[in-house]
PDB file of C-alpha atoms in Angstrom:
ATOM      1  CA  ASP E 195     -39.795  25.184 112.277  1.00 95.00           C
ATOM      2  CA  GLN E 196     -37.501  28.193 112.033  1.00 97.00           C
ATOM      3  CA  ARG E 197     -35.968  27.807 115.503  1.00 97.00           C
ATOM      4  CA  LEU E 198     -35.043  24.168 115.006  1.00 97.00           C
ATOM      5  CA  HIS E 199     -33.992  24.864 111.411  1.00 98.00           C
ATOM      6  CA  GLU E 200     -31.439  27.398 112.650  1.00 97.00           C
ATOM      7  CA  ALA E 201     -30.356  25.558 115.819  1.00 97.00           C
ATOM      8  CA  ALA E 202     -26.851  24.108 116.146  1.00 96.00           C
ATOM      9  CA  GLY E 203     -25.731  25.632 112.862  1.00 96.00           C
ATOM     10  CA  GLY E 204     -28.520  23.957 110.905  1.00 97.00           C
ATOM     11  CA  ALA E 205     -27.735  20.453 112.180  1.00 98.00           C
ATOM     12  CA  TYR E 206     -31.377  19.375 111.975  1.00 98.00           C
ATOM     13  CA  ALA E 207     -32.346  21.243 108.806  1.00 98.00           C
ATOM     14  CA  VAL E 208     -32.958  19.783 105.388  1.00 98.00           C
ATOM     15  CA  TRP E 209     -29.620  20.527 103.721  1.00 98.00           C
ATOM     16  CA  ASP E 210     -28.871  22.292 100.461  1.00 98.00           C
ATOM     17  CA  GLY E 211     -26.476  19.932  98.701  1.00 98.00           C
ATOM     18  CA  LYS E 212     -25.610  22.508  96.056  1.00 97.00           C
ATOM     19  CA  GLU E 213     -24.943  25.519  98.284  1.00 97.00           C
ATOM     20  CA  ASN E 214     -23.824  23.589 101.390  1.00 97.00           C
ATOM     21  CA  LYS E 215     -26.161  25.328 103.831  1.00 97.00           C
ATOM     22  CA  PRO E 216     -29.643  24.778 105.335  1.00 98.00           C
ATOM     23  CA  TRP E 217     -32.126  24.380 102.488  1.00 98.00           C
ATOM     24  CA  ARG E 218     -35.058  26.714 101.881  1.00 97.00           C
ATOM     25  CA  GLY E 219     -37.376  26.452  98.928  1.00 98.00           C
ATOM     26  CA  TYR E 220     -37.715  29.352  96.536  1.00 98.00           C
ATOM     27  CA  GLU E 221     -39.285  30.252  93.216  1.00 97.00           C
ATOM     28  CA  LEU E 222     -37.627  32.290  90.493  1.00 96.00           C
ATOM     29  CA  VAL E 223     -39.414  35.556  89.755  1.00 95.00           C
ATOM     30  CA  THR E 224     -38.696  37.646  86.647  1.00 94.00           C
ATOM     31  CA  LYS E 225     -38.864  41.411  87.051  1.00 90.00           C
ATOM     32  CA  ASP E 226     -38.251  44.521  84.946  1.00 88.00           C
ATOM     33  CA  GLN E 227     -36.135  47.337  86.386  1.00 86.00           C
ATOM     34  CA  PRO E 228     -35.981  50.803  84.809  1.00 85.00           C
ATOM     35  CA  VAL E 229     -32.568  51.869  83.534  1.00 82.00           C
ATOM     36  CA  PRO E 230     -31.505  55.020  85.437  1.00 80.00           C
ATOM     37  CA  THR E 231     -31.404  58.175  83.318  1.00 77.00           C
ATOM     38  CA  PRO E 232     -27.854  59.604  83.179  1.00 78.00           C
ATOM     39  CA  PRO E 233     -27.459  62.950  84.984  1.00 82.00           C
ATOM     40  CA  GLY E 234     -27.977  65.874  82.621  1.00 72.00           C
ATOM     41  CA  ALA E 235     -29.637  63.776  79.894  1.00 73.00           C
ATOM     42  CA  PRO E 236     -32.322  65.686  77.932  1.00 76.00           C
ATOM     43  CA  PRO E 237     -35.972  64.743  78.584  1.00 74.00           C
ATOM     44  CA  SER E 238     -37.367  62.060  76.292  1.00 73.00           C
ATOM     45  CA  SER E 239     -40.920  61.113  75.327  1.00 71.00           C
ATOM     46  CA  ALA E 240     -39.860  57.526  74.654  1.00 72.00           C
ATOM     47  CA  ALA E 241     -40.769  54.784  77.126  1.00 73.00           C
ATOM     48  CA  PRO E 242     -38.005  54.305  79.693  1.00 76.00           C
ATOM     49  CA  ALA E 243     -35.610  51.477  78.998  1.00 82.00           C
ATOM     50  CA  THR E 244     -35.757  48.475  81.339  1.00 85.00           C
ATOM     51  CA  ILE E 245     -33.483  45.621  82.335  1.00 88.00           C
ATOM     52  CA  ARG E 246     -35.070  42.225  82.885  1.00 88.00           C
ATOM     53  CA  PHE E 247     -33.641  40.143  85.704  1.00 87.00           C
ATOM     54  CA  THR E 248     -34.551  37.077  87.755  1.00 93.00           C
ATOM     55  CA  GLU E 249     -34.412  36.860  91.539  1.00 94.00           C
ATOM     56  CA  ARG E 250     -35.186  34.266  94.193  1.00 96.00           C
ATOM     57  CA  GLN E 251     -38.355  34.586  96.191  1.00 96.00           C
ATOM     58  CA  TYR E 252     -38.101  32.346  99.254  1.00 97.00           C
ATOM     59  CA  TYR E 253     -41.092  30.579 100.770  1.00 97.00           C
ATOM     60  CA  GLY E 254     -41.867  31.265 104.410  1.00 95.00           C
ATOM     61  CA  GLU E 255     -41.045  27.673 105.358  1.00 95.00           C
ATOM     62  CA  TYR E 256     -38.069  26.325 107.293  1.00 97.00           C
ATOM     63  CA  TRP E 257     -37.887  22.579 106.797  1.00 98.00           C
ATOM     64  CA  VAL E 258     -36.296  20.221 109.319  1.00 98.00           C
ATOM     65  CA  ASP E 259     -35.181  16.694 108.459  1.00 98.00           C
ATOM     66  CA  PRO E 260     -38.023  14.167 108.920  1.00 98.00           C
ATOM     67  CA  TYR E 261     -35.479  11.351 109.260  1.00 98.00           C
ATOM     68  CA  SER E 262     -33.883  12.863 112.370  1.00 98.00           C
ATOM     69  CA  GLU E 263     -34.735  11.275 115.724  1.00 97.00           C
ATOM     70  CA  LYS E 264     -33.849  14.597 117.363  1.00 97.00           C
ATOM     71  CA  VAL E 265     -36.570  16.244 115.287  1.00 98.00           C
ATOM     72  CA  TRP E 266     -39.020  13.557 116.436  1.00 98.00           C
ATOM     73  CA  GLU E 267     -38.099  14.119 120.078  1.00 98.00           C
ATOM     74  CA  TYR E 268     -38.474  17.877 119.733  1.00 98.00           C
ATOM     75  CA  ASN E 269     -41.964  17.686 118.218  1.00 98.00           C
ATOM     76  CA  VAL E 270     -43.160  15.072 120.684  1.00 98.00           C
ATOM     77  CA  ALA E 271     -41.866  17.167 123.594  1.00 98.00           C
ATOM     78  CA  ILE E 272     -44.005  20.082 122.366  1.00 98.00           C
ATOM     79  CA  ALA E 273     -47.006  17.753 121.983  1.00 98.00           C
ATOM     80  CA  ARG E 274     -46.581  16.440 125.529  1.00 98.00           C
ATOM     81  CA  GLU E 275     -46.445  19.989 126.840  1.00 98.00           C
ATOM     82  CA  ILE E 276     -49.695  21.039 125.161  1.00 97.00           C
ATOM     83  CA  VAL E 277     -51.433  17.905 126.464  1.00 98.00           C
ATOM     84  CA  ALA E 278     -50.214  18.801 129.973  1.00 98.00           C
ATOM     85  CA  ARG E 279     -51.688  22.285 129.459  1.00 98.00           C
ATOM     86  CA  GLY E 280     -55.137  20.827 128.796  1.00 97.00           C
ATOM     87  CA  PHE E 281     -55.492  20.235 125.054  1.00 97.00           C
ATOM     88  CA  ASP E 282     -57.398  17.025 124.369  1.00 96.00           C
ATOM     89  CA  GLU E 283     -55.876  16.115 120.998  1.00 98.00           C
ATOM     90  CA  VAL E 284     -52.601  16.536 119.139  1.00 98.00           C
ATOM     91  CA  GLN E 285     -52.709  17.108 115.402  1.00 98.00           C
ATOM     92  CA  PHE E 286     -49.533  17.025 113.341  1.00 97.00           C
ATOM     93  CA  ASP E 287     -49.714  19.433 110.422  1.00 94.00           C
ATOM     94  CA  TYR E 288     -47.112  19.522 107.641  1.00 90.00           C
ATOM     95  CA  ILE E 289     -46.334  15.878 108.363  1.00 95.00           C
ATOM     96  CA  ARG E 290     -44.663  15.442 105.011  1.00 96.00           C
ATOM     97  CA  PHE E 291     -41.548  16.119 103.005  1.00 97.00           C
ATOM     98  CA  PRO E 292     -41.089  19.405 101.107  1.00 96.00           C
ATOM     99  CA  THR E 293     -42.721  19.389  97.682  1.00 94.00           C
ATOM    100  CA  ASP E 294     -42.160  22.874  96.275  1.00 94.00           C
ATOM    101  CA  GLY E 295     -39.331  25.018  95.023  1.00 97.00           C
ATOM    102  CA  ALA E 296     -37.215  25.606  91.948  1.00 97.00           C
ATOM    103  CA  ASN E 297     -34.367  24.144  94.008  1.00 98.00           C
ATOM    104  CA  LEU E 298     -36.213  21.066  95.302  1.00 97.00           C
ATOM    105  CA  ALA E 299     -33.680  18.760  93.619  1.00 97.00           C
ATOM    106  CA  ASP E 300     -30.945  20.271  95.816  1.00 98.00           C
ATOM    107  CA  ALA E 301     -32.599  19.155  99.080  1.00 98.00           C
ATOM    108  CA  ARG E 302     -30.604  16.548 100.999  1.00 98.00           C
ATOM    109  CA  PHE E 303     -31.595  14.530 104.076  1.00 98.00           C
ATOM    110  CA  ARG E 304     -28.471  13.872 106.096  1.00 97.00           C
ATOM    111  CA  TRP E 305     -30.198  11.884 108.839  1.00 98.00           C
ATOM    112  CA  GLN E 306     -31.566   9.249 106.462  1.00 97.00           C
ATOM    113  CA  ASP E 307     -30.479   5.722 107.358  1.00 95.00           C
ATOM    114  CA  LYS E 308     -29.614   3.335 104.563  1.00 93.00           C
ATOM    115  CA  GLY E 309     -32.713   1.689 103.130  1.00 91.00           C
ATOM    116  CA  MET E 310     -35.128   4.114 104.804  1.00 94.00           C
ATOM    117  CA  ASP E 311     -37.678   5.810 102.546  1.00 95.00           C
ATOM    118  CA  ARG E 312     -40.052   8.722 103.116  1.00 95.00           C
ATOM    119  CA  GLU E 313     -42.966   6.582 104.185  1.00 95.00           C
ATOM    120  CA  SER E 314     -40.685   4.875 106.723  1.00 95.00           C
ATOM    121  CA  ALA E 315     -39.605   8.231 108.155  1.00 97.00           C
ATOM    122  CA  LEU E 316     -43.172   9.318 108.885  1.00 97.00           C
ATOM    123  CA  MET E 317     -44.161   5.880 110.176  1.00 97.00           C
ATOM    124  CA  SER E 318     -41.182   5.859 112.528  1.00 97.00           C
ATOM    125  CA  PHE E 319     -42.005   9.323 113.822  1.00 98.00           C
ATOM    126  CA  LEU E 320     -45.652   8.448 114.455  1.00 98.00           C
ATOM    127  CA  SER E 321     -44.706   5.174 116.107  1.00 98.00           C
ATOM    128  CA  TYR E 322     -42.448   7.143 118.467  1.00 98.00           C
ATOM    129  CA  ALA E 323     -45.187   9.744 119.032  1.00 98.00           C
ATOM    130  CA  ARG E 324     -47.793   7.068 119.709  1.00 98.00           C
ATOM    131  CA  SER E 325     -45.668   5.546 122.466  1.00 98.00           C
ATOM    132  CA  HIS E 326     -44.941   8.904 124.155  1.00 98.00           C
ATOM    133  CA  ILE E 327     -48.187  10.908 123.866  1.00 98.00           C
ATOM    134  CA  ASP E 328     -51.119  10.086 126.128  1.00 97.00           C
ATOM    135  CA  ALA E 329     -53.828  11.698 123.976  1.00 98.00           C
ATOM    136  CA  PRO E 330     -55.556  11.123 120.642  1.00 98.00           C
ATOM    137  CA  ILE E 331     -53.299  11.838 117.664  1.00 98.00           C
ATOM    138  CA  SER E 332     -54.492  13.106 114.293  1.00 98.00           C
ATOM    139  CA  ILE E 333     -52.723  14.091 111.109  1.00 98.00           C
ATOM    140  CA  ASP E 334     -53.813  16.245 108.194  1.00 96.00           C
ATOM    141  CA  ILE E 335     -52.832  15.172 104.706  1.00 96.00           C
ATOM    142  CA  TYR E 336     -53.087  16.294 101.107  1.00 95.00           C
ATOM    143  CA  GLY E 337     -56.398  15.472  99.453  1.00 95.00           C
ATOM    144  CA  ALA E 338     -54.631  13.476  96.741  1.00 94.00           C
ATOM    145  CA  ASN E 339     -53.012  11.246  99.382  1.00 94.00           C
ATOM    146  CA  GLY E 340     -56.444  10.575 100.856  1.00 94.00           C
ATOM    147  CA  TRP E 341     -57.769   9.697  97.416  1.00 94.00           C
ATOM    148  CA  PHE E 342     -54.912   7.530  96.133  1.00 91.00           C
ATOM    149  CA  ARG E 343     -52.540   5.235  98.012  1.00 85.00           C
ATOM    150  CA  SER E 344     -49.284   6.959  97.217  1.00 80.00           C
ATOM    151  CA  GLY E 345     -46.707   8.508  99.510  1.00 80.00           C
ATOM    152  CA  VAL E 346     -43.590   8.433  97.359  1.00 84.00           C
ATOM    153  CA  ARG E 347     -43.373  12.227  96.987  1.00 89.00           C
ATOM    154  CA  THR E 348     -44.657  13.344 100.397  1.00 95.00           C
ATOM    155  CA  GLY E 349     -44.307  10.254 102.606  1.00 95.00           C
ATOM    156  CA  GLN E 350     -48.077  10.358 103.249  1.00 96.00           C
ATOM    157  CA  ASP E 351     -49.134   6.755 102.659  1.00 95.00           C
ATOM    158  CA  VAL E 352     -52.512   6.548 104.409  1.00 94.00           C
ATOM    159  CA  GLU E 353     -52.553   2.770 104.719  1.00 95.00           C
ATOM    160  CA  LEU E 354     -49.236   2.811 106.562  1.00 95.00           C
ATOM    161  CA  LEU E 355     -49.776   5.915 108.705  1.00 96.00           C
ATOM    162  CA  SER E 356     -53.253   4.840 109.840  1.00 96.00           C
ATOM    163  CA  ARG E 357     -51.647   2.233 112.110  1.00 96.00           C
ATOM    164  CA  TYR E 358     -50.429   4.929 114.480  1.00 97.00           C
ATOM    165  CA  VAL E 359     -53.125   7.623 114.565  1.00 98.00           C
ATOM    166  CA  ASP E 360     -56.680   8.018 115.781  1.00 98.00           C
ATOM    167  CA  ALA E 361     -57.885  10.374 113.054  1.00 98.00           C
ATOM    168  CA  ILE E 362     -56.862  11.363 109.532  1.00 98.00           C
ATOM    169  CA  CYS E 363     -57.923  14.739 108.155  1.00 98.00           C
ATOM    170  CA  PRO E 364     -57.650  14.854 104.348  1.00 97.00           C
ATOM    171  CA  MET E 365     -57.849  18.267 102.695  1.00 97.00           C
ATOM    172  CA  PHE E 366     -60.238  17.420  99.867  1.00 98.00           C
ATOM    173  CA  TYR E 367     -60.582  21.070  98.811  1.00 98.00           C
ATOM    174  CA  PRO E 368     -62.289  21.115  95.382  1.00 98.00           C
ATOM    175  CA  SER E 369     -60.192  24.137  94.411  1.00 97.00           C
ATOM    176  CA  HIS E 370     -57.013  22.075  94.744  1.00 96.00           C
ATOM    177  CA  PHE E 371     -57.989  19.288  92.343  1.00 96.00           C
ATOM    178  CA  GLU E 372     -57.885  19.611  88.569  1.00 96.00           C
ATOM    179  CA  GLN E 373     -60.799  21.869  87.693  1.00 96.00           C
ATOM    180  CA  ASP E 374     -62.546  19.242  85.541  1.00 96.00           C
ATOM    181  CA  PHE E 375     -62.153  16.489  88.150  1.00 97.00           C
ATOM    182  CA  LEU E 376     -65.652  15.017  88.842  1.00 98.00           C
ATOM    183  CA  ALA E 377     -67.210  18.079  87.188  1.00 97.00           C
ATOM    184  CA  TYR E 378     -69.590  16.131  84.947  1.00 97.00           C
ATOM    185  CA  PRO E 379     -73.215  17.402  84.801  1.00 97.00           C
ATOM    186  CA  PRO E 380     -74.670  18.698  86.983  1.00 98.00           C
ATOM    187  CA  ALA E 381     -71.317  20.359  87.621  1.00 98.00           C
ATOM    188  CA  ASP E 382     -72.521  22.206  90.721  1.00 97.00           C
ATOM    189  CA  GLN E 383     -72.622  18.855  92.556  1.00 98.00           C
ATOM    190  CA  ARG E 384     -68.840  18.462  92.304  1.00 98.00           C
ATOM    191  CA  PRO E 385     -68.079  19.430  95.952  1.00 98.00           C
ATOM    192  CA  TYR E 386     -70.543  16.788  97.156  1.00 98.00           C
ATOM    193  CA  ARG E 387     -68.987  14.101  94.954  1.00 98.00           C
ATOM    194  CA  ILE E 388     -65.440  14.895  96.016  1.00 98.00           C
ATOM    195  CA  TYR E 389     -66.211  14.746  99.729  1.00 98.00           C
ATOM    196  CA  ARG E 390     -68.505  11.742  99.634  1.00 98.00           C
ATOM    197  CA  LEU E 391     -66.256   9.617  97.420  1.00 98.00           C
ATOM    198  CA  GLY E 392     -63.017  10.952  98.895  1.00 98.00           C
ATOM    199  CA  THR E 393     -64.026  10.250 102.474  1.00 98.00           C
ATOM    200  CA  LEU E 394     -65.066   6.717 101.555  1.00 98.00           C
ATOM    201  CA  ARG E 395     -61.855   6.117  99.620  1.00 97.00           C
ATOM    202  CA  ASN E 396     -59.731   7.428 102.486  1.00 97.00           C
ATOM    203  CA  SER E 397     -61.574   5.178 104.920  1.00 97.00           C
ATOM    204  CA  TYR E 398     -61.006   2.066 102.830  1.00 96.00           C
ATOM    205  CA  ILE E 399     -57.383   2.915 102.042  1.00 96.00           C
ATOM    206  CA  SER E 400     -56.791   3.206 105.788  1.00 96.00           C
ATOM    207  CA  ARG E 401     -58.568  -0.132 106.248  1.00 95.00           C
ATOM    208  CA  LYS E 402     -61.010   1.633 108.584  1.00 96.00           C
ATOM    209  CA  LYS E 403     -58.374   1.834 111.303  1.00 96.00           C
ATOM    210  CA  ALA E 404     -58.771   5.594 111.826  1.00 97.00           C
ATOM    211  CA  VAL E 405     -61.544   8.157 111.992  1.00 98.00           C
ATOM    212  CA  ILE E 406     -61.729  10.116 108.718  1.00 98.00           C
ATOM    213  CA  ARG E 407     -62.454  13.746 109.578  1.00 98.00           C
ATOM    214  CA  PRO E 408     -61.913  15.873 106.455  1.00 98.00           C
ATOM    215  CA  TYR E 409     -61.064  19.546 106.260  1.00 98.00           C
ATOM    216  CA  VAL E 410     -63.882  21.344 104.439  1.00 98.00           C
ATOM    217  CA  GLN E 411     -63.121  24.262 102.116  1.00 98.00           C
ATOM    218  CA  ALA E 412     -64.781  27.367 103.562  1.00 98.00           C
ATOM    219  CA  PHE E 413     -62.752  29.775 101.430  1.00 97.00           C
ATOM    220  CA  PHE E 414     -62.728  31.062  97.873  1.00 97.00           C
ATOM    221  CA  LEU E 415     -59.715  30.435  95.677  1.00 97.00           C
ATOM    222  CA  ASN E 416     -59.404  32.276  92.392  1.00 97.00           C
ATOM    223  CA  VAL E 417     -59.608  29.201  90.144  1.00 98.00           C
ATOM    224  CA  ARG E 418     -62.063  28.473  87.356  1.00 97.00           C
ATOM    225  CA  TYR E 419     -64.506  26.256  89.238  1.00 98.00           C
ATOM    226  CA  ASP E 420     -64.619  28.469  92.323  1.00 98.00           C
ATOM    227  CA  ARG E 421     -65.210  31.577  90.216  1.00 98.00           C
ATOM    228  CA  GLU E 422     -68.340  29.972  88.824  1.00 98.00           C
ATOM    229  CA  TYR E 423     -69.695  28.022  91.776  1.00 98.00           C
ATOM    230  CA  TYR E 424     -68.244  29.100  95.128  1.00 98.00           C
ATOM    231  CA  SER E 425     -70.982  30.124  97.574  1.00 97.00           C
ATOM    232  CA  PRO E 426     -72.396  29.012 100.957  1.00 96.00           C
ATOM    233  CA  ARG E 427     -74.113  26.202  99.049  1.00 96.00           C
ATOM    234  CA  TYR E 428     -70.702  25.018  97.775  1.00 98.00           C
ATOM    235  CA  VAL E 429     -69.635  24.617 101.419  1.00 97.00           C
ATOM    236  CA  SER E 430     -72.910  22.904 102.373  1.00 96.00           C
ATOM    237  CA  LEU E 431     -72.503  20.362  99.594  1.00 97.00           C
ATOM    238  CA  GLN E 432     -69.135  19.340 101.027  1.00 97.00           C
ATOM    239  CA  VAL E 433     -70.778  18.851 104.433  1.00 97.00           C
ATOM    240  CA  ASP E 434     -73.458  16.701 102.818  1.00 96.00           C
ATOM    241  CA  GLY E 435     -70.758  14.554 101.220  1.00 97.00           C
ATOM    242  CA  VAL E 436     -69.086  13.916 104.560  1.00 97.00           C
ATOM    243  CA  ARG E 437     -72.433  13.155 106.199  1.00 96.00           C
ATOM    244  CA  ASP E 438     -73.481  10.728 103.473  1.00 96.00           C
ATOM    245  CA  SER E 439     -70.222   8.775 103.660  1.00 96.00           C
ATOM    246  CA  ARG E 440     -68.445   7.992 106.952  1.00 96.00           C
ATOM    247  CA  ASN E 441     -69.989  10.856 108.958  1.00 97.00           C
ATOM    248  CA  GLU E 442     -67.184  10.846 111.515  1.00 97.00           C
ATOM    249  CA  GLY E 443     -66.730  14.608 111.762  1.00 96.00           C
ATOM    250  CA  LEU E 444     -65.215  17.474 109.817  1.00 97.00           C
ATOM    251  CA  THR E 445     -63.273  20.693 110.290  1.00 97.00           C
ATOM    252  CA  PHE E 446     -63.992  23.920 108.435  1.00 97.00           C
ATOM    253  CA  TRP E 447     -60.973  25.850 107.170  1.00 97.00           C
ATOM    254  CA  ASN E 448     -60.647  29.443 106.085  1.00 97.00           C
ATOM    255  CA  ASN E 449     -57.117  30.814 105.851  1.00 92.00           C
ATOM    256  CA  ALA E 450     -58.290  34.313 106.801  1.00 95.00           C
ATOM    257  CA  GLY E 451     -60.340  33.085 109.755  1.00 96.00           C
ATOM    258  CA  ARG E 452     -63.614  34.295 108.199  1.00 95.00           C
ATOM    259  CA  TYR E 453     -66.323  31.669 108.513  1.00 95.00           C
ATOM    260  CA  ASP E 454     -69.281  33.491 106.976  1.00 94.00           C
ATOM    261  CA  ASP E 455     -70.142  30.599 104.658  1.00 95.00           C
ATOM    262  CA  ILE E 456     -70.614  27.830 107.240  1.00 95.00           C
ATOM    263  CA  PRO E 457     -74.106  26.295 107.057  1.00 94.00           C
ATOM    264  CA  VAL E 458     -76.398  25.613 109.997  1.00 91.00           C
ATOM    265  CA  MET E 459     -76.074  21.886 110.640  1.00 90.00           C
ATOM    266  CA  ASN E 460     -78.432  19.410 112.249  1.00 90.00           C
ATOM    267  CA  ILE E 461     -76.637  17.327 114.866  1.00 90.00           C
ATOM    268  CA  GLY E 462     -78.168  14.097 116.130  1.00 91.00           C
ATOM    269  CA  ARG E 463     -78.137  12.840 119.702  1.00 90.00           C
ATOM    270  CA  ASP E 464     -75.092  10.766 118.871  1.00 90.00           C
ATOM    271  CA  GLY E 465     -73.162  13.908 117.917  1.00 88.00           C
ATOM    272  CA  ARG E 466     -73.067  13.040 114.218  1.00 92.00           C
ATOM    273  CA  LEU E 467     -74.507  15.125 111.400  1.00 93.00           C
ATOM    274  CA  ALA E 468     -78.196  14.289 111.160  1.00 89.00           C
ATOM    275  CA  ALA E 469     -80.180  13.668 107.999  1.00 72.00           C
ATOM    276  CA  GLY E 470     -82.517  16.445 106.995  1.00 60.00           C
ATOM    277  CA  LYS E 471     -82.981  19.042 104.327  1.00 52.00           C
ATOM    278  CA  ASP E 472     -79.557  19.439 102.780  1.00 45.00           C
ATOM    279  CA  ALA E 473     -77.997  22.074 100.549  1.00 44.00           C
ATOM    280  CA  ARG E 474     -79.562  20.453  97.487  1.00 44.00           C
ATOM    281  CA  GLY E 475     -83.063  20.867  98.896  1.00 43.00           C
ATOM    282  CA  VAL E 476     -83.437  17.100  99.264  1.00 44.00           C
ATOM    283  CA  LEU E 477     -85.084  15.459 102.252  1.00 38.00           C
ATOM    284  CA  ASP E 478     -83.164  12.301 103.199  1.00 41.00           C
TER     285      ASP E 478
END
């Protein structure tokens, strides 16, 4: 949140312990710059000389301290306002600690109380949110955190967070897993396997305390598996996996807002995905 990140001189920002200022993640990019030709130098057929240099390329993210109670209050105040304006659910996105950047080791959390870890920070925030928001609360999480019970890096421990939310939305995007993950023959069935098994795993890790409503990948990413298999059928197979597991809903995601690949779905009278002819041509 850029406004809160910059407010009060960066009082609520994740802090850069090395540079003593609000922290922002960046990657180091190497570039080549042509050496200027001296004025009056004779023309040359040789390739122009270059100087190689490295510069910072900052991410478009402004991280605030998840341990700060002021940050909790700020986010909950926004949530209460949108509920008052008629929205019927609040979903907290980016409910995690920063994970990227060449300078990640320099990030400091000045609001952290002694003995408090990352999982505790997110639990405490959601506990506060639960007691102050009169609407269903959902969170979206990394696919890996829905698959394995581990929140050490991000704070996203599903078993712990499920105590305070109504729905968990894991991003089980096949493009984001290792490209050989569950890609045994027939490899084209990989999206189905990931969503069926992942949704079940997430449900059991959460001890069935929350609805599991995955985000479905409706976009192409230029990775090896997607280059070979991405198509409308790829998206349909993910839907089939959700339907054949918990069948508690899903959300399609396309970062460009283009949803050309969404399949026509059969919805039963109960509002759940209905059995029928699926993307594999199988009648259930």
